[in-house]
PDB file of C-alpha atoms in Angstrom:
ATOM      1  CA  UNK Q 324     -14.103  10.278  10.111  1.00  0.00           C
ATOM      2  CA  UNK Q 325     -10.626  11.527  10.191  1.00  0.00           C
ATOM      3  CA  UNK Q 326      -8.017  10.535   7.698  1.00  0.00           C
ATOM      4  CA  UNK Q 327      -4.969   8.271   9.875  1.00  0.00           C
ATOM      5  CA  UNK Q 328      -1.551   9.348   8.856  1.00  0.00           C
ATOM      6  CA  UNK Q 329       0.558   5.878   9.842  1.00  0.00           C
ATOM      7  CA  UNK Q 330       4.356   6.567  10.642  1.00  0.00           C
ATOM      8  CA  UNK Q 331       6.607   3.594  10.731  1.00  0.00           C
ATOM      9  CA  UNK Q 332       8.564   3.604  13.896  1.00  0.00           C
ATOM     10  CA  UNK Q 333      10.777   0.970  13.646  1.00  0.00           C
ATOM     11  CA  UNK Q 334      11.986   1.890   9.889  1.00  0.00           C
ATOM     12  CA  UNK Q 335      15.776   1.792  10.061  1.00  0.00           C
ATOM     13  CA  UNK Q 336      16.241   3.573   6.131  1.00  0.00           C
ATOM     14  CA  UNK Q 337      18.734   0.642   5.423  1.00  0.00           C
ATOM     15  CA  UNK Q 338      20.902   2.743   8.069  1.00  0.00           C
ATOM     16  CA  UNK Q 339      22.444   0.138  10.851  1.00  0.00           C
ATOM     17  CA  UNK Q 340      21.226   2.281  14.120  1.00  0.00           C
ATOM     18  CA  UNK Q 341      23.763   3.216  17.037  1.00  0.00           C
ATOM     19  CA  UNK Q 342      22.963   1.659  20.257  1.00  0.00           C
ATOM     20  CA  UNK Q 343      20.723   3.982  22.093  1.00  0.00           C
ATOM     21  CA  UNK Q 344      20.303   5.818  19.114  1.00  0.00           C
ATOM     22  CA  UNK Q 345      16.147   6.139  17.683  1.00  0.00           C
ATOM     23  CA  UNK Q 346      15.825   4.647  14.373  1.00  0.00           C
ATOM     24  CA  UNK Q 347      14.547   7.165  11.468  1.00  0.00           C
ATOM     25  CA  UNK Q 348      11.229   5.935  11.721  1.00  0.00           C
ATOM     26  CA  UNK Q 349      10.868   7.063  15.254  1.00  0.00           C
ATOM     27  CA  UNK Q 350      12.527  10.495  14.616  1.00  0.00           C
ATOM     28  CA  UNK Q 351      10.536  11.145  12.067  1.00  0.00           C
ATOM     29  CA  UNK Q 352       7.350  10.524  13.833  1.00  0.00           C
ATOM     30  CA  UNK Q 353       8.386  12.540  16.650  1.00  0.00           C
ATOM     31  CA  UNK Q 354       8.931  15.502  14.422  1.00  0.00           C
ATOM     32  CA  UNK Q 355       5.350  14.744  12.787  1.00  0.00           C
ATOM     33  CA  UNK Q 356       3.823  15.211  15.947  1.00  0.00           C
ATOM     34  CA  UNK Q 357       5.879  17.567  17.662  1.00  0.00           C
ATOM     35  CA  UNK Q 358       2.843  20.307  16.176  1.00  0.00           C
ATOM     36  CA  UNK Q 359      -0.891  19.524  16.153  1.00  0.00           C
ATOM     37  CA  UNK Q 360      -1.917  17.680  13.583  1.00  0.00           C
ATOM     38  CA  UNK Q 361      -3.440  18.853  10.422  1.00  0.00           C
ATOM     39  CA  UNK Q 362      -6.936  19.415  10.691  1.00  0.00           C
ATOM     40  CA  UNK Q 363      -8.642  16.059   9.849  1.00  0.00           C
ATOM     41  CA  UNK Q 364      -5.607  14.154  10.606  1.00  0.00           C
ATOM     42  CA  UNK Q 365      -5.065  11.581  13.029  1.00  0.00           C
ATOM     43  CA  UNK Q 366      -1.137  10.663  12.914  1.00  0.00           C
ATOM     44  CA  UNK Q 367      -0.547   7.115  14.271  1.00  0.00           C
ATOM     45  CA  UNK Q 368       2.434   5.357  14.671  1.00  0.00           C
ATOM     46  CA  UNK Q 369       2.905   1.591  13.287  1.00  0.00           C
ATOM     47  CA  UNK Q 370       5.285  -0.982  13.788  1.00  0.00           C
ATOM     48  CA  UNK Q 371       6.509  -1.766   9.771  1.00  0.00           C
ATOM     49  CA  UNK Q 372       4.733  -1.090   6.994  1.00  0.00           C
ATOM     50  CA  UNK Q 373       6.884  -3.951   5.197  1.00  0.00           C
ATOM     51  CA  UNK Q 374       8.173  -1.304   2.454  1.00  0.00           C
ATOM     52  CA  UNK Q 375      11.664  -1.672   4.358  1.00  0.00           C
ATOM     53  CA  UNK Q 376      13.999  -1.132   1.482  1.00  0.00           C
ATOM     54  CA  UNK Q 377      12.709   2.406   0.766  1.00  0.00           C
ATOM     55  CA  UNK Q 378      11.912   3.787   4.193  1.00  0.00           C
ATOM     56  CA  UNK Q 379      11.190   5.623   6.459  1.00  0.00           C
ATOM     57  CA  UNK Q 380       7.619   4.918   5.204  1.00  0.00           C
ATOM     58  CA  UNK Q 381       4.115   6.286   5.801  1.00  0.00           C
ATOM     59  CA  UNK Q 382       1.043   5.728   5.465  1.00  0.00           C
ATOM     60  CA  UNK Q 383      -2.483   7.334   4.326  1.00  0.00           C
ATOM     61  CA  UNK Q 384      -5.775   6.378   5.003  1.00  0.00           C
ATOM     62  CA  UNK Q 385      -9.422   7.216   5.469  1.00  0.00           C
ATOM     63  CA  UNK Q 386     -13.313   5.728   4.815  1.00  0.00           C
ATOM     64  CA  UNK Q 387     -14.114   5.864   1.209  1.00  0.00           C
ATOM     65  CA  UNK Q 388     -10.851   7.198   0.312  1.00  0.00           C
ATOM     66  CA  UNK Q 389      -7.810   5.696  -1.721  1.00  0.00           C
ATOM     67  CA  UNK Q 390      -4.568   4.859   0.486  1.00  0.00           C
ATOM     68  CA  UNK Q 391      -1.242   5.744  -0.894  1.00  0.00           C
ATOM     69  CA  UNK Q 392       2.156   4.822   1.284  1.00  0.00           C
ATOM     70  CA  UNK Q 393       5.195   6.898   0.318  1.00  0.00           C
ATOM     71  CA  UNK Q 394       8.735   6.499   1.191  1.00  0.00           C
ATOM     72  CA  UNK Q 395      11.950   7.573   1.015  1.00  0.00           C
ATOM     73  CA  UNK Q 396      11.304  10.198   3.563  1.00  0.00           C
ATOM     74  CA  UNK Q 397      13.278  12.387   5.813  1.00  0.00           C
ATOM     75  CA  UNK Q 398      12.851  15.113   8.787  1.00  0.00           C
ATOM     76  CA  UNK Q 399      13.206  17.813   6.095  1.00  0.00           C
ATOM     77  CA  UNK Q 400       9.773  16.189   4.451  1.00  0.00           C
ATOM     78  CA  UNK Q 401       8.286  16.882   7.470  1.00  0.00           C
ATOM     79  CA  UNK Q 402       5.799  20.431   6.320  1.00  0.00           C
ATOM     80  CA  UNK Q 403       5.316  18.788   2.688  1.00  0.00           C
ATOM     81  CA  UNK Q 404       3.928  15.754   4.604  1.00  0.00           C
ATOM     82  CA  UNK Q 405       1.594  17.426   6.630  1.00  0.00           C
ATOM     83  CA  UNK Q 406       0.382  19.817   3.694  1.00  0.00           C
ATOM     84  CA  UNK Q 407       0.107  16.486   1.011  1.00  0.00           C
ATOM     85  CA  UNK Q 408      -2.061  15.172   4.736  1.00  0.00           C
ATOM     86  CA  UNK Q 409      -4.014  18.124   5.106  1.00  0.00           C
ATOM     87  CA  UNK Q 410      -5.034  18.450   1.520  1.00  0.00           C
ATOM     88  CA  UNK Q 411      -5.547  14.211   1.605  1.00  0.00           C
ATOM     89  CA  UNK Q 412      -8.479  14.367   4.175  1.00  0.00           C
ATOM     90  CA  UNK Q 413     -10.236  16.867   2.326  1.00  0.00           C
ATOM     91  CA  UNK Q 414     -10.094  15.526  -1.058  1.00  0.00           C
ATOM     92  CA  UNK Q 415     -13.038  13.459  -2.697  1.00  0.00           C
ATOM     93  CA  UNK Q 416     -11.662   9.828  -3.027  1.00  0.00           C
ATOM     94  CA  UNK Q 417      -8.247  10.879  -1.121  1.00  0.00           C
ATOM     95  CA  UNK Q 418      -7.299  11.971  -4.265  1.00  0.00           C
ATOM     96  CA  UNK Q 419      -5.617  15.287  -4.675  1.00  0.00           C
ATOM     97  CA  UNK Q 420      -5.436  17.242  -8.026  1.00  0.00           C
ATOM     98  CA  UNK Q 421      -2.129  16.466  -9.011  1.00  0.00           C
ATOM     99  CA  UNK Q 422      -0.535  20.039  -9.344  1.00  0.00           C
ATOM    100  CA  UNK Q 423      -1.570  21.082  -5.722  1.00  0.00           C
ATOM    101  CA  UNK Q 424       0.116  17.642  -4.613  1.00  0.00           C
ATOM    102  CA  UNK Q 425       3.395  17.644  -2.818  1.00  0.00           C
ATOM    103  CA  UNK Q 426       6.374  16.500  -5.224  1.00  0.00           C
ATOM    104  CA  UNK Q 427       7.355  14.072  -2.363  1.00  0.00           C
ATOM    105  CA  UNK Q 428       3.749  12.420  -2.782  1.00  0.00           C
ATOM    106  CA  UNK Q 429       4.079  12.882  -6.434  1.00  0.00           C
ATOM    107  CA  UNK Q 430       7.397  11.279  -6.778  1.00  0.00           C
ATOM    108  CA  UNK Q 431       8.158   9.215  -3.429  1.00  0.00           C
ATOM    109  CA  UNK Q 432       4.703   6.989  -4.044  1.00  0.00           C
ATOM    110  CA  UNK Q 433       5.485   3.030  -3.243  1.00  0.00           C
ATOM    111  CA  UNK Q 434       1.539   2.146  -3.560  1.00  0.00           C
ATOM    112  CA  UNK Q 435      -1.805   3.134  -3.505  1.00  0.00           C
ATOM    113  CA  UNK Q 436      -4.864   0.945  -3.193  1.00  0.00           C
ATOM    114  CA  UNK Q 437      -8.461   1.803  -3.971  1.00  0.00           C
ATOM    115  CA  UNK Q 438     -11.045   2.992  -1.618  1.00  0.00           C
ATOM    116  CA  UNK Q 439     -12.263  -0.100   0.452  1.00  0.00           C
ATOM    117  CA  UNK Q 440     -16.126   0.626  -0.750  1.00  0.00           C
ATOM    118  CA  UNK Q 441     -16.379   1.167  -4.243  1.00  0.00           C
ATOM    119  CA  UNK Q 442     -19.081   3.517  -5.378  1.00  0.00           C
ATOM    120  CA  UNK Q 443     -20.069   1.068  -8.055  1.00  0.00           C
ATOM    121  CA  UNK Q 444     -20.277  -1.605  -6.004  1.00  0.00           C
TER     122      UNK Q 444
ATOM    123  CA  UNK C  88     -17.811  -9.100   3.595  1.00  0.00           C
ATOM    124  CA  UNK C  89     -15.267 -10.202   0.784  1.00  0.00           C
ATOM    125  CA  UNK C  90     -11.450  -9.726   0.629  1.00  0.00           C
ATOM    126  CA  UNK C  91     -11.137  -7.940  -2.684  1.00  0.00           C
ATOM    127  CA  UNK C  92      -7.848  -8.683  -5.076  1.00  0.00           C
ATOM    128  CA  UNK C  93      -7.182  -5.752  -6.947  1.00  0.00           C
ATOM    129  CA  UNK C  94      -4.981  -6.398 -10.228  1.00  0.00           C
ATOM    130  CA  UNK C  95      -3.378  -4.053 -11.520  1.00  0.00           C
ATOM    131  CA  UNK C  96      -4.762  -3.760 -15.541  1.00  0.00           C
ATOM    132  CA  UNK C  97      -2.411  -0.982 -17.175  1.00  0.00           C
ATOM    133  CA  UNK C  98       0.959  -2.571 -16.006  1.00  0.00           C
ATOM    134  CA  UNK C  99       3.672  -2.745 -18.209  1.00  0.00           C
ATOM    135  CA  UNK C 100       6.206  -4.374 -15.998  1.00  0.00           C
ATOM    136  CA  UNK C 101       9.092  -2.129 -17.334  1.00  0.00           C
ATOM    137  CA  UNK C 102       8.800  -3.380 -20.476  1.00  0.00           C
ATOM    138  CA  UNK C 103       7.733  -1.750 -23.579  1.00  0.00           C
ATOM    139  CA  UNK C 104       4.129  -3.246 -25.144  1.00  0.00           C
ATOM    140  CA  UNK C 105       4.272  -3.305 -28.906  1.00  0.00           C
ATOM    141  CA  UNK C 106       1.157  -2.567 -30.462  1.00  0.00           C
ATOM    142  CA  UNK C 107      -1.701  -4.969 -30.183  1.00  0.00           C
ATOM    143  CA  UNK C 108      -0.426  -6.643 -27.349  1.00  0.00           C
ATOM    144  CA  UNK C 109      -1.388  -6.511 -24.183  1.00  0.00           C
ATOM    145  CA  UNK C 110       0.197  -5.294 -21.174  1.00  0.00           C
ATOM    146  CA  UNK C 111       1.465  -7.949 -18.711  1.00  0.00           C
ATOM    147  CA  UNK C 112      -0.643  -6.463 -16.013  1.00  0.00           C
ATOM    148  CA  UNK C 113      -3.797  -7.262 -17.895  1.00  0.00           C
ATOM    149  CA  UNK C 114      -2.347 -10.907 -19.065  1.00  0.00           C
ATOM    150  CA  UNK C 115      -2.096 -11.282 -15.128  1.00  0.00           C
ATOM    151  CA  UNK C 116      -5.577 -10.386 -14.482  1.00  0.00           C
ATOM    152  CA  UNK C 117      -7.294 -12.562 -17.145  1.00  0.00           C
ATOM    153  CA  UNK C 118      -4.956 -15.764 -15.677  1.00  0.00           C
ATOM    154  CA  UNK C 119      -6.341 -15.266 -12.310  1.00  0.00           C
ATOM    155  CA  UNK C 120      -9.405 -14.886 -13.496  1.00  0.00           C
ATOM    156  CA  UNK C 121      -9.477 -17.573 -16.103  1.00  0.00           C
ATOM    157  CA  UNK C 122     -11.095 -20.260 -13.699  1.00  0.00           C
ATOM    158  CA  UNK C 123     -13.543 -19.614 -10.178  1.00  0.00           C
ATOM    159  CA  UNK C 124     -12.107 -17.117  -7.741  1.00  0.00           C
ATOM    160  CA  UNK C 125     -10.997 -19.001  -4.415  1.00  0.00           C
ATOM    161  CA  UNK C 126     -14.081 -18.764  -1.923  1.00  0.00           C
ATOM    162  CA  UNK C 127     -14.425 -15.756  -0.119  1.00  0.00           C
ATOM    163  CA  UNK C 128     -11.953 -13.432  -2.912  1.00  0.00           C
ATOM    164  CA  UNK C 129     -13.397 -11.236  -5.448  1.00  0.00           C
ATOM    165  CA  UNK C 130     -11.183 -10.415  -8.340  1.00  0.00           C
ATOM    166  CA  UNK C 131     -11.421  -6.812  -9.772  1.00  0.00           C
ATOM    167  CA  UNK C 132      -8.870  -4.875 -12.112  1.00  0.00           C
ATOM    168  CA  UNK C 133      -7.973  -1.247 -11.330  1.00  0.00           C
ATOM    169  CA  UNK C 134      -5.979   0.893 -13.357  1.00  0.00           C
ATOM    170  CA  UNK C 135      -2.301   1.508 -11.913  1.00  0.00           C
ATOM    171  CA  UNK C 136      -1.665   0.697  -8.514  1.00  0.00           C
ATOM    172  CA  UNK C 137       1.406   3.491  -8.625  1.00  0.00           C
ATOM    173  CA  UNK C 138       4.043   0.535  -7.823  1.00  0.00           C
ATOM    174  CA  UNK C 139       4.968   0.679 -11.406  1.00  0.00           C
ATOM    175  CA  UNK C 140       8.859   0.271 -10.882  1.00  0.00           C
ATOM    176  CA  UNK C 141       7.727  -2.876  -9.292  1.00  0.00           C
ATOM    177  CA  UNK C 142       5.344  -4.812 -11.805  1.00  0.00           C
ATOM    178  CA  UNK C 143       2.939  -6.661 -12.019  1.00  0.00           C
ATOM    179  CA  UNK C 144       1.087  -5.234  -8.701  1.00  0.00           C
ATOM    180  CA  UNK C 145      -1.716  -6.746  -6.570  1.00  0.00           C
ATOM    181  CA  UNK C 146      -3.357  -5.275  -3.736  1.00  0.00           C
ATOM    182  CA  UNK C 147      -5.362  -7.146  -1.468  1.00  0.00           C
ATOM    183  CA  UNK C 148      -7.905  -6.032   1.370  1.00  0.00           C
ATOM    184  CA  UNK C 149     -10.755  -6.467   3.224  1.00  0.00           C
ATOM    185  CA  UNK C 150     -13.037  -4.886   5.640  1.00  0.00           C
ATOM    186  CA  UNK C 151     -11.062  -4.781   9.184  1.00  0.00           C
ATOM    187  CA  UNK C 152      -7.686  -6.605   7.513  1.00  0.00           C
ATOM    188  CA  UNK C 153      -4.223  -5.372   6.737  1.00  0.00           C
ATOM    189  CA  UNK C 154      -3.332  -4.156   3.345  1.00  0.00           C
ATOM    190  CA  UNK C 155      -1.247  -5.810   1.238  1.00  0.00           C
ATOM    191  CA  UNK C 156       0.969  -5.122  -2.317  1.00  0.00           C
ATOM    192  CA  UNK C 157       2.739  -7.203  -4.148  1.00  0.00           C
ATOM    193  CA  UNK C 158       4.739  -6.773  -6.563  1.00  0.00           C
ATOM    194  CA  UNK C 159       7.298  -8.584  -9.374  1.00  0.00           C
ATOM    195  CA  UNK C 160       4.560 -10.518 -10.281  1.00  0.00           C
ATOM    196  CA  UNK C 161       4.257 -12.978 -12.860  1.00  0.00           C
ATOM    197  CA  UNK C 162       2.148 -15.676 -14.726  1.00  0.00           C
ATOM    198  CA  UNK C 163       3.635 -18.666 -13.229  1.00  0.00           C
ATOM    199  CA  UNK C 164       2.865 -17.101  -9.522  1.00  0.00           C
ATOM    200  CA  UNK C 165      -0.985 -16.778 -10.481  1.00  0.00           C
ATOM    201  CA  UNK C 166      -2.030 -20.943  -8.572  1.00  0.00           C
ATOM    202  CA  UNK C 167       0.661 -19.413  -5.613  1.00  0.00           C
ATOM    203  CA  UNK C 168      -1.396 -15.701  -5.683  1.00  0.00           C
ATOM    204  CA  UNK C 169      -4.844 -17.371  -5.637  1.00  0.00           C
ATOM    205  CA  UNK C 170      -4.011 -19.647  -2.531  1.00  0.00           C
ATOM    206  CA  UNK C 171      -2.406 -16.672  -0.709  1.00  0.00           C
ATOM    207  CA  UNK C 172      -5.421 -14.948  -1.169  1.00  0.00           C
ATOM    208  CA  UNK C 173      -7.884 -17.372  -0.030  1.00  0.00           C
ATOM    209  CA  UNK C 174      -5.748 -17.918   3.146  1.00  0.00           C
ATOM    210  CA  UNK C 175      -5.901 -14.097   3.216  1.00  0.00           C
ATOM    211  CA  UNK C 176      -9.187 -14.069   3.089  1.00  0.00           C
ATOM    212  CA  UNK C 177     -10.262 -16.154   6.329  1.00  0.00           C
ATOM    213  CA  UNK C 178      -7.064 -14.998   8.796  1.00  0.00           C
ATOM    214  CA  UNK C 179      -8.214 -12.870  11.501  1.00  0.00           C
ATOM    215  CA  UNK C 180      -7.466  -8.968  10.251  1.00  0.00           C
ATOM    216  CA  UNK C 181      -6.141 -10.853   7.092  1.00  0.00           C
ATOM    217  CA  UNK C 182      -2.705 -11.817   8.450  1.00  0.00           C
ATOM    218  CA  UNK C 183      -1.966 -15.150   7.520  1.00  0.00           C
ATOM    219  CA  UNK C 184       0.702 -17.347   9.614  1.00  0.00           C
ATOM    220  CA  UNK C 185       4.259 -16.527   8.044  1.00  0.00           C
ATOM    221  CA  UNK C 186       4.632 -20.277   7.590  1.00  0.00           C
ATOM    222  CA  UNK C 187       1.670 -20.768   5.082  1.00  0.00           C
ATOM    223  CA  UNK C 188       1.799 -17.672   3.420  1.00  0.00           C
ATOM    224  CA  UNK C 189       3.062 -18.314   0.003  1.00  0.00           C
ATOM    225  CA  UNK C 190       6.845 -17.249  -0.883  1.00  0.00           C
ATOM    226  CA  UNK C 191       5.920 -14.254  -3.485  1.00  0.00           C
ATOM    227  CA  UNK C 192       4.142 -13.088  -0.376  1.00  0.00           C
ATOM    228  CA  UNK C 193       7.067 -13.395   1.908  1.00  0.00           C
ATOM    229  CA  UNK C 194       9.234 -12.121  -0.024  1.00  0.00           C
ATOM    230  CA  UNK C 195       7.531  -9.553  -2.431  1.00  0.00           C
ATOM    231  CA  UNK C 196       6.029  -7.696  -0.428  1.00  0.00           C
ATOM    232  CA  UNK C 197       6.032  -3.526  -1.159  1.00  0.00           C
ATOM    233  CA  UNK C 198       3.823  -2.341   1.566  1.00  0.00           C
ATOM    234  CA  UNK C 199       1.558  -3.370   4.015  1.00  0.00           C
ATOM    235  CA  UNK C 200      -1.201  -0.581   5.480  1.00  0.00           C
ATOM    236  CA  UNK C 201      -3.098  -1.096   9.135  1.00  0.00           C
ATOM    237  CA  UNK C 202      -6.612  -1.523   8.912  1.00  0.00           C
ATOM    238  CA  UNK C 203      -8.697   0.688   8.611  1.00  0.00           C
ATOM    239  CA  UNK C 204     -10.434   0.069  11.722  1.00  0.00           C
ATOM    240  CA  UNK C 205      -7.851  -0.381  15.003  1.00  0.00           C
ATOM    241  CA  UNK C 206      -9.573  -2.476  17.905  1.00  0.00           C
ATOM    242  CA  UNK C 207      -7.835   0.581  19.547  1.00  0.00           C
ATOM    243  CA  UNK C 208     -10.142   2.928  18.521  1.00  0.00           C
TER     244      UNK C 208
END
């Protein structure tokens, strides 16, 4: 099963938005997926991922694997995210050796949460 | 299944530890874990939920439920963390009514992650 790559839409970045102007969030999505996606990689748009004050936000995810949401992101993130994606959905765990790991996903990190189905369970 | 409250062990909280204390992250976990976890909740420490600007961290989850951290955590929020987490526990895809959910989970909130499974899927 693929890994899902969630994109907050709706994030604002603290940034009041113009009328009829797309909040970060969306932009930032649109760039994700104005490519294909990564092999493995599902990229999904959400409404909020309640990390508001250090947006725009997103999301990793996948069966067995740990989730991590990093933040702070920006349309010039855009290749490091989908490399740091890429190299997510084929790592044991999620977890990817920390030197091939992009510096935004080594440094931009708001969370990560262990695998829903613990080995050692 | 059970909704699974991760505590974060190694957290310092910004603070230095002196030696032969112990972190506040692991004073956290053996408060909420001091008397019976609330029905339907299993307890289990994990080492650094990488929200450490934020301490103490808990993550909580469950098969088909939102994510949730939470963070800025301390000893007197352990009774309002436990009740959170039971009501957690039995909402449909764990989100609980803003109303009853408790204020540290209102308002200390870092990130919330869809589930893993969408009904969209």
């Amino acid at each position: 099963m693929a890994a899902i790559l969630h994109v907050c839409m709706t994030c604002r970045a603290g940034q009041p938005v113009p009328e009829g102007s797309e909040p970060p969030g969306r932009l930032l999505h649109d760039a994700l997926t104005a490519g294909p996606a990564p092999e493995g990689v599902i990229i999904r748009p959400v409404e909020c991922l309640s990390a508001c004050d250090h947006g725009c936000n997103i999301a990793i995810t996948k069966p067995g694997g740990w989730s991590y949401v990093y933040g702070r992101l920006t349309l010039e993130d855009v290749p490091e995210i989908l490399r740091g994606a890429a190299l997510y959905a084929v790592a044991p765990e999620g977890i990817v050796p920390w030197r091939e790991r992009p510096v935004i996903f080594r440094k931009q990190s708001l969370a990560r949460i262990p695998p829903m189905e613990s080995p050692n369970d």
